[in-house]
Amino acid sequence: MELFSLKDKVAIVTGACGLLGTQHCEALAAAGAQVVAADLDEKASGAVATRLGSGHIGVGMDVTSTASLQAVRQRIMDRYGRIDVLVNNAAINDMFENPALAAHQSMFEHYPLDAWDRSWRVNVSGVFFMLAGIGRSYGGAGVG
Ligand SMILES: NC(=O)c1ccc[n+]([C@@H]2O[C@H](COP(=O)([O-])OP(=O)(O)OC[C@H]3O[C@@H](n4cnc5c(N)ncnc54)[C@H](O)[C@@H]3O)[C@@H](O)[C@H]2O)c1
């Protein structure tokens, strides 16, 4: 465990309130990291952080909004002064309400265009925004 210790490291997890996000948060906290649980809803993110124990925080953040992620980055830098780990986990994970229609709706030729646009924005551009925005903390040009 010492070899993999994240003591005194600050880790951000996006999509922290989701199925895998909460697991990422718990694993990072167990390894000693100070976790920033980031998801769309600040209250829900706060609840995840509270469950992890003291030293962790929850923040409301939208990975598709550079203004939102810059505000969060500033909050983290003000509080911890560093960011060591980024887990780009936020995603639109399609759940088709009607299992009987799911196979049909999820085919490319039937997939709704607005859902495609939303998924692309979160699942692809969101990763880029986070990498560019967080990298900026270390002197990169960043986005926005
Ligand atoms: N659950 C699995 O078994 C599994 C397996 C392999 C891969 N994955 C992948 O892992 C990722 C997470 O999966 P999950 O099952 O935890 O999904 P999930 O739907 O449970 O969680 C996704 C989280 O992302 C958040 N989110 C959505 N849009 C956001 C935005 N714009 N900004 C910030 N947060 C946003 C949601 O609020 C949600 O809490 C997905 O890409 C999924 O495809 C999941």
PDB file of C-alpha atoms and ligand atoms in Angstrom:
ATOM      1  CA  MET A   1       0.000   0.000   0.000  1.00  0.00           C
ATOM      2  CA  GLU A   2       2.911   2.355   0.762  1.00  0.00           C
ATOM      3  CA  LEU A   3       4.099   1.979  -2.841  1.00  0.00           C
ATOM      4  CA  PHE A   4       0.741   3.239  -4.117  1.00  0.00           C
ATOM      5  CA  SER A   5       0.170   5.835  -1.408  1.00  0.00           C
ATOM      6  CA  LEU A   6      -1.480   9.081  -2.534  1.00  0.00           C
ATOM      7  CA  LYS A   7      -0.935  10.806   0.792  1.00  0.00           C
ATOM      8  CA  ASP A   8      -0.949  14.614   0.397  1.00  0.00           C
ATOM      9  CA  LYS A   9      -2.015  14.297  -3.254  1.00  0.00           C
ATOM     10  CA  VAL A  10      -5.131  16.075  -4.495  1.00  0.00           C
ATOM     11  CA  ALA A  11      -7.357  14.098  -6.861  1.00  0.00           C
ATOM     12  CA  ILE A  12     -10.353  15.318  -8.878  1.00  0.00           C
ATOM     13  CA  VAL A  13     -12.993  12.851  -9.991  1.00  0.00           C
ATOM     14  CA  THR A  14     -15.544  14.077 -12.535  1.00  0.00           C
ATOM     15  CA  GLY A  15     -18.927  12.384 -12.609  1.00  0.00           C
ATOM     16  CA  ALA A  16     -18.229  11.623  -8.954  1.00  0.00           C
ATOM     17  CA  CYS A  17     -21.833  10.836  -8.068  1.00  0.00           C
ATOM     18  CA  GLY A  18     -22.250   8.077 -10.621  1.00  0.00           C
ATOM     19  CA  LEU A  19     -21.845   4.347 -10.299  1.00  0.00           C
ATOM     20  CA  LEU A  20     -18.121   4.274 -11.059  1.00  0.00           C
ATOM     21  CA  GLY A  21     -17.401   7.830  -9.831  1.00  0.00           C
ATOM     22  CA  THR A  22     -18.209   6.990  -6.231  1.00  0.00           C
ATOM     23  CA  GLN A  23     -15.941   3.929  -6.473  1.00  0.00           C
ATOM     24  CA  HIS A  24     -13.082   6.019  -7.884  1.00  0.00           C
ATOM     25  CA  CYS A  25     -13.543   8.498  -5.015  1.00  0.00           C
ATOM     26  CA  GLU A  26     -13.482   5.759  -2.396  1.00  0.00           C
ATOM     27  CA  ALA A  27     -10.383   4.111  -3.874  1.00  0.00           C
ATOM     28  CA  LEU A  28      -8.489   7.405  -4.042  1.00  0.00           C
ATOM     29  CA  ALA A  29      -9.486   8.345  -0.490  1.00  0.00           C
ATOM     30  CA  ALA A  30      -8.460   4.885   0.739  1.00  0.00           C
ATOM     31  CA  ALA A  31      -5.040   5.464  -0.870  1.00  0.00           C
ATOM     32  CA  GLY A  32      -4.692   8.679   1.136  1.00  0.00           C
ATOM     33  CA  ALA A  33      -5.620  11.304  -1.462  1.00  0.00           C
ATOM     34  CA  GLN A  34      -7.659  14.396  -0.728  1.00  0.00           C
ATOM     35  CA  VAL A  35     -10.560  13.943  -3.093  1.00  0.00           C
ATOM     36  CA  VAL A  36     -12.488  16.611  -4.980  1.00  0.00           C
ATOM     37  CA  ALA A  37     -15.760  14.962  -5.940  1.00  0.00           C
ATOM     38  CA  ALA A  38     -17.071  16.894  -8.941  1.00  0.00           C
ATOM     39  CA  ASP A  39     -20.461  16.389 -10.540  1.00  0.00           C
ATOM     40  CA  LEU A  40     -23.294  18.502 -11.927  1.00  0.00           C
ATOM     41  CA  ASP A  41     -25.062  18.932  -8.598  1.00  0.00           C
ATOM     42  CA  GLU A  42     -23.019  20.537  -5.810  1.00  0.00           C
ATOM     43  CA  LYS A  43     -25.211  19.113  -3.058  1.00  0.00           C
ATOM     44  CA  ALA A  44     -24.921  15.553  -4.336  1.00  0.00           C
ATOM     45  CA  SER A  45     -21.156  15.977  -4.807  1.00  0.00           C
ATOM     46  CA  GLY A  46     -20.939  17.280  -1.236  1.00  0.00           C
ATOM     47  CA  ALA A  47     -22.748  14.200   0.025  1.00  0.00           C
ATOM     48  CA  VAL A  48     -20.203  11.945  -1.716  1.00  0.00           C
ATOM     49  CA  ALA A  49     -17.340  13.938  -0.165  1.00  0.00           C
ATOM     50  CA  THR A  50     -18.931  13.811   3.292  1.00  0.00           C
ATOM     51  CA  ARG A  51     -19.173  10.029   3.095  1.00  0.00           C
ATOM     52  CA  LEU A  52     -15.429   9.876   2.344  1.00  0.00           C
ATOM     53  CA  GLY A  53     -14.569  11.690   5.591  1.00  0.00           C
ATOM     54  CA  SER A  54     -12.775  14.908   6.429  1.00  0.00           C
ATOM     55  CA  GLY A  55     -10.394  16.670   4.051  1.00  0.00           C
ATOM     56  CA  HIS A  56     -12.465  15.909   0.964  1.00  0.00           C
ATOM     57  CA  ILE A  57     -14.770  18.330  -0.828  1.00  0.00           C
ATOM     58  CA  GLY A  58     -17.661  18.100  -3.262  1.00  0.00           C
ATOM     59  CA  VAL A  59     -18.148  20.659  -6.007  1.00  0.00           C
ATOM     60  CA  GLY A  60     -20.795  21.376  -8.608  1.00  0.00           C
ATOM     61  CA  MET A  61     -19.145  21.354 -12.006  1.00  0.00           C
ATOM     62  CA  ASP A  62     -20.152  20.867 -15.632  1.00  0.00           C
ATOM     63  CA  VAL A  63     -17.298  19.456 -17.721  1.00  0.00           C
ATOM     64  CA  THR A  64     -18.768  21.063 -20.840  1.00  0.00           C
ATOM     65  CA  SER A  65     -18.459  24.546 -19.343  1.00  0.00           C
ATOM     66  CA  THR A  66     -14.973  26.028 -19.289  1.00  0.00           C
ATOM     67  CA  ALA A  67     -16.242  28.790 -16.977  1.00  0.00           C
ATOM     68  CA  SER A  68     -17.499  26.162 -14.551  1.00  0.00           C
ATOM     69  CA  LEU A  69     -14.292  24.170 -14.539  1.00  0.00           C
ATOM     70  CA  GLN A  70     -12.128  27.260 -14.208  1.00  0.00           C
ATOM     71  CA  ALA A  71     -14.136  28.348 -11.160  1.00  0.00           C
ATOM     72  CA  VAL A  72     -13.648  24.902  -9.637  1.00  0.00           C
ATOM     73  CA  ARG A  73      -9.945  24.872 -10.481  1.00  0.00           C
ATOM     74  CA  GLN A  74      -9.596  28.195  -8.649  1.00  0.00           C
ATOM     75  CA  ARG A  75     -11.453  26.825  -5.628  1.00  0.00           C
ATOM     76  CA  ILE A  76      -9.142  23.815  -5.530  1.00  0.00           C
ATOM     77  CA  MET A  77      -5.992  25.900  -5.899  1.00  0.00           C
ATOM     78  CA  ASP A  78      -7.191  28.284  -3.164  1.00  0.00           C
ATOM     79  CA  ARG A  79      -7.900  25.407  -0.817  1.00  0.00           C
ATOM     80  CA  TYR A  80      -5.179  22.858  -1.583  1.00  0.00           C
ATOM     81  CA  GLY A  81      -2.722  24.749  -3.778  1.00  0.00           C
ATOM     82  CA  ARG A  82      -2.214  21.749  -6.054  1.00  0.00           C
ATOM     83  CA  ILE A  83      -3.887  19.202  -8.323  1.00  0.00           C
ATOM     84  CA  ASP A  84      -2.146  15.857  -8.798  1.00  0.00           C
ATOM     85  CA  VAL A  85      -4.695  13.443 -10.204  1.00  0.00           C
ATOM     86  CA  LEU A  86      -7.562  13.831 -12.654  1.00  0.00           C
ATOM     87  CA  VAL A  87     -10.046  11.025 -13.218  1.00  0.00           C
ATOM     88  CA  ASN A  88     -12.038  11.964 -16.329  1.00  0.00           C
ATOM     89  CA  ASN A  89     -15.052   9.831 -15.555  1.00  0.00           C
ATOM     90  CA  ALA A  90     -18.050  12.093 -16.252  1.00  0.00           C
ATOM     91  CA  ALA A  91     -20.116  10.749 -19.087  1.00  0.00           C
ATOM     92  CA  ILE A  92     -23.497  10.461 -20.611  1.00  0.00           C
ATOM     93  CA  ASN A  93     -24.212   6.835 -20.081  1.00  0.00           C
ATOM     94  CA  ASP A  94     -27.295   6.167 -22.155  1.00  0.00           C
ATOM     95  CA  MET A  95     -30.065   4.429 -20.316  1.00  0.00           C
ATOM     96  CA  PHE A  96     -32.949   3.609 -22.569  1.00  0.00           C
ATOM     97  CA  GLU A  97     -36.103   3.790 -20.507  1.00  0.00           C
ATOM     98  CA  ASN A  98     -37.868   1.080 -22.415  1.00  0.00           C
ATOM     99  CA  PRO A  99     -35.758  -2.114 -22.583  1.00  0.00           C
ATOM    100  CA  ALA A 100     -37.959  -3.435 -25.368  1.00  0.00           C
ATOM    101  CA  LEU A 101     -37.006  -0.431 -27.553  1.00  0.00           C
ATOM    102  CA  ALA A 102     -33.371  -0.111 -26.405  1.00  0.00           C
ATOM    103  CA  ALA A 103     -31.840  -2.291 -29.112  1.00  0.00           C
ATOM    104  CA  HIS A 104     -33.732  -0.359 -31.780  1.00  0.00           C
ATOM    105  CA  GLN A 105     -33.033   3.151 -30.378  1.00  0.00           C
ATOM    106  CA  SER A 106     -29.347   2.560 -29.771  1.00  0.00           C
ATOM    107  CA  MET A 107     -28.666   1.627 -33.414  1.00  0.00           C
ATOM    108  CA  PHE A 108     -26.842   4.397 -35.282  1.00  0.00           C
ATOM    109  CA  GLU A 109     -29.617   4.798 -37.811  1.00  0.00           C
ATOM    110  CA  HIS A 110     -32.186   5.397 -35.042  1.00  0.00           C
ATOM    111  CA  TYR A 111     -30.020   7.162 -32.471  1.00  0.00           C
ATOM    112  CA  PRO A 112     -31.427  10.653 -31.683  1.00  0.00           C
ATOM    113  CA  LEU A 113     -29.237  13.466 -33.012  1.00  0.00           C
ATOM    114  CA  ASP A 114     -29.613  15.562 -29.836  1.00  0.00           C
ATOM    115  CA  ALA A 115     -28.416  12.611 -27.744  1.00  0.00           C
ATOM    116  CA  TRP A 116     -25.437  12.189 -30.088  1.00  0.00           C
ATOM    117  CA  ASP A 117     -24.556  15.898 -29.751  1.00  0.00           C
ATOM    118  CA  ARG A 118     -24.898  15.797 -25.956  1.00  0.00           C
ATOM    119  CA  SER A 119     -22.782  12.644 -25.637  1.00  0.00           C
ATOM    120  CA  TRP A 120     -20.085  14.067 -27.896  1.00  0.00           C
ATOM    121  CA  ARG A 121     -19.980  17.302 -25.892  1.00  0.00           C
ATOM    122  CA  VAL A 122     -19.699  15.539 -22.505  1.00  0.00           C
ATOM    123  CA  ASN A 123     -17.852  12.321 -23.331  1.00  0.00           C
ATOM    124  CA  VAL A 124     -15.318  13.727 -25.799  1.00  0.00           C
ATOM    125  CA  SER A 125     -15.079  17.525 -25.545  1.00  0.00           C
ATOM    126  CA  GLY A 126     -15.529  17.379 -21.755  1.00  0.00           C
ATOM    127  CA  VAL A 127     -12.372  15.272 -21.446  1.00  0.00           C
ATOM    128  CA  PHE A 128     -10.467  17.793 -23.558  1.00  0.00           C
ATOM    129  CA  PHE A 129     -11.821  20.756 -21.555  1.00  0.00           C
ATOM    130  CA  MET A 130     -10.747  19.119 -18.303  1.00  0.00           C
ATOM    131  CA  LEU A 131      -7.272  18.221 -19.548  1.00  0.00           C
ATOM    132  CA  ALA A 132      -6.704  21.675 -21.029  1.00  0.00           C
ATOM    133  CA  GLY A 133      -8.266  23.494 -18.069  1.00  0.00           C
ATOM    134  CA  ILE A 134      -6.459  21.566 -15.364  1.00  0.00           C
ATOM    135  CA  GLY A 135      -3.204  21.616 -17.315  1.00  0.00           C
ATOM    136  CA  ARG A 136      -3.438  25.383 -17.240  1.00  0.00           C
ATOM    137  CA  SER A 137      -2.802  25.217 -13.494  1.00  0.00           C
ATOM    138  CA  TYR A 138       0.705  24.233 -14.468  1.00  0.00           C
ATOM    139  CA  GLY A 139       1.349  26.986 -16.975  1.00  0.00           C
ATOM    140  CA  GLY A 140      -0.245  25.571 -20.123  1.00  0.00           C
ATOM    141  CA  ALA A 141      -2.311  27.874 -22.323  1.00  0.00           C
ATOM    142  CA  GLY A 142      -5.484  25.961 -21.515  1.00  0.00           C
ATOM    143  CA  VAL A 143      -8.959  26.586 -22.820  1.00  0.00           C
ATOM    144  CA  GLY A 144     -11.086  29.667 -22.248  1.00  0.00           C
TER     145      GLY A 144
HETATM  146  N1  LIG B   1     -20.930   1.222 -15.081  1.00  0.00           N
HETATM  147  C1  LIG B   1     -20.192   0.350 -15.756  1.00  0.00           C
HETATM  148  O1  LIG B   1     -20.249  -0.873 -15.579  1.00  0.00           O
HETATM  149  C2  LIG B   1     -19.141   0.855 -16.743  1.00  0.00           C
HETATM  150  C3  LIG B   1     -18.247  -0.067 -17.300  1.00  0.00           C
HETATM  151  C4  LIG B   1     -17.263   0.391 -18.186  1.00  0.00           C
HETATM  152  C5  LIG B   1     -17.215   1.729 -18.519  1.00  0.00           C
HETATM  153  N2  LIG B   1     -18.119   2.577 -17.981  1.00  0.00           N
HETATM  154  C6  LIG B   1     -17.999   3.980 -18.373  1.00  0.00           C
HETATM  155  O2  LIG B   1     -17.609   4.731 -17.210  1.00  0.00           O
HETATM  156  C7  LIG B   1     -18.227   6.015 -17.253  1.00  0.00           C
HETATM  157  C8  LIG B   1     -19.062   6.236 -16.008  1.00  0.00           C
HETATM  158  O3  LIG B   1     -20.046   5.235 -15.967  1.00  0.00           O
HETATM  159  P1  LIG B   1     -21.134   5.152 -14.805  1.00  0.00           P
HETATM  160  O4  LIG B   1     -21.782   3.813 -14.923  1.00  0.00           O
HETATM  161  O5  LIG B   1     -20.518   5.498 -13.488  1.00  0.00           O
HETATM  162  O6  LIG B   1     -22.158   6.267 -15.296  1.00  0.00           O
HETATM  163  P2  LIG B   1     -23.207   7.063 -14.426  1.00  0.00           P
HETATM  164  O7  LIG B   1     -24.275   7.513 -15.354  1.00  0.00           O
HETATM  165  O8  LIG B   1     -23.595   6.283 -13.208  1.00  0.00           O
HETATM  166  O9  LIG B   1     -22.356   8.327 -13.928  1.00  0.00           O
HETATM  167  C9  LIG B   1     -21.976   9.364 -14.781  1.00  0.00           C
HETATM  168  C10 LIG B   1     -21.887  10.636 -13.941  1.00  0.00           C
HETATM  169  O10 LIG B   1     -21.438  11.685 -14.785  1.00  0.00           O
HETATM  170  C11 LIG B   1     -22.157  12.849 -14.438  1.00  0.00           C
HETATM  171  N3  LIG B   1     -22.175  13.798 -15.535  1.00  0.00           N
HETATM  172  C12 LIG B   1     -22.897  13.722 -16.689  1.00  0.00           C
HETATM  173  N4  LIG B   1     -22.687  14.810 -17.433  1.00  0.00           N
HETATM  174  C13 LIG B   1     -21.820  15.602 -16.741  1.00  0.00           C
HETATM  175  C14 LIG B   1     -21.237  16.866 -16.978  1.00  0.00           C
HETATM  176  N5  LIG B   1     -21.530  17.561 -18.098  1.00  0.00           N
HETATM  177  N6  LIG B   1     -20.372  17.382 -16.067  1.00  0.00           N
HETATM  178  C15 LIG B   1     -20.092  16.702 -14.931  1.00  0.00           C
HETATM  179  N7  LIG B   1     -20.626  15.498 -14.632  1.00  0.00           N
HETATM  180  C16 LIG B   1     -21.483  14.959 -15.531  1.00  0.00           C
HETATM  181  C17 LIG B   1     -23.568  12.356 -14.076  1.00  0.00           C
HETATM  182  O11 LIG B   1     -24.250  13.319 -13.288  1.00  0.00           O
HETATM  183  C18 LIG B   1     -23.258  11.063 -13.355  1.00  0.00           C
HETATM  184  O12 LIG B   1     -23.152  11.236 -11.957  1.00  0.00           O
HETATM  185  C19 LIG B   1     -19.053   6.026 -18.549  1.00  0.00           C
HETATM  186  O13 LIG B   1     -18.251   6.562 -19.588  1.00  0.00           O
HETATM  187  C20 LIG B   1     -19.308   4.572 -18.823  1.00  0.00           C
HETATM  188  O14 LIG B   1     -19.569   4.314 -20.180  1.00  0.00           O
HETATM  189  C21 LIG B   1     -19.073   2.180 -17.096  1.00  0.00           C
END
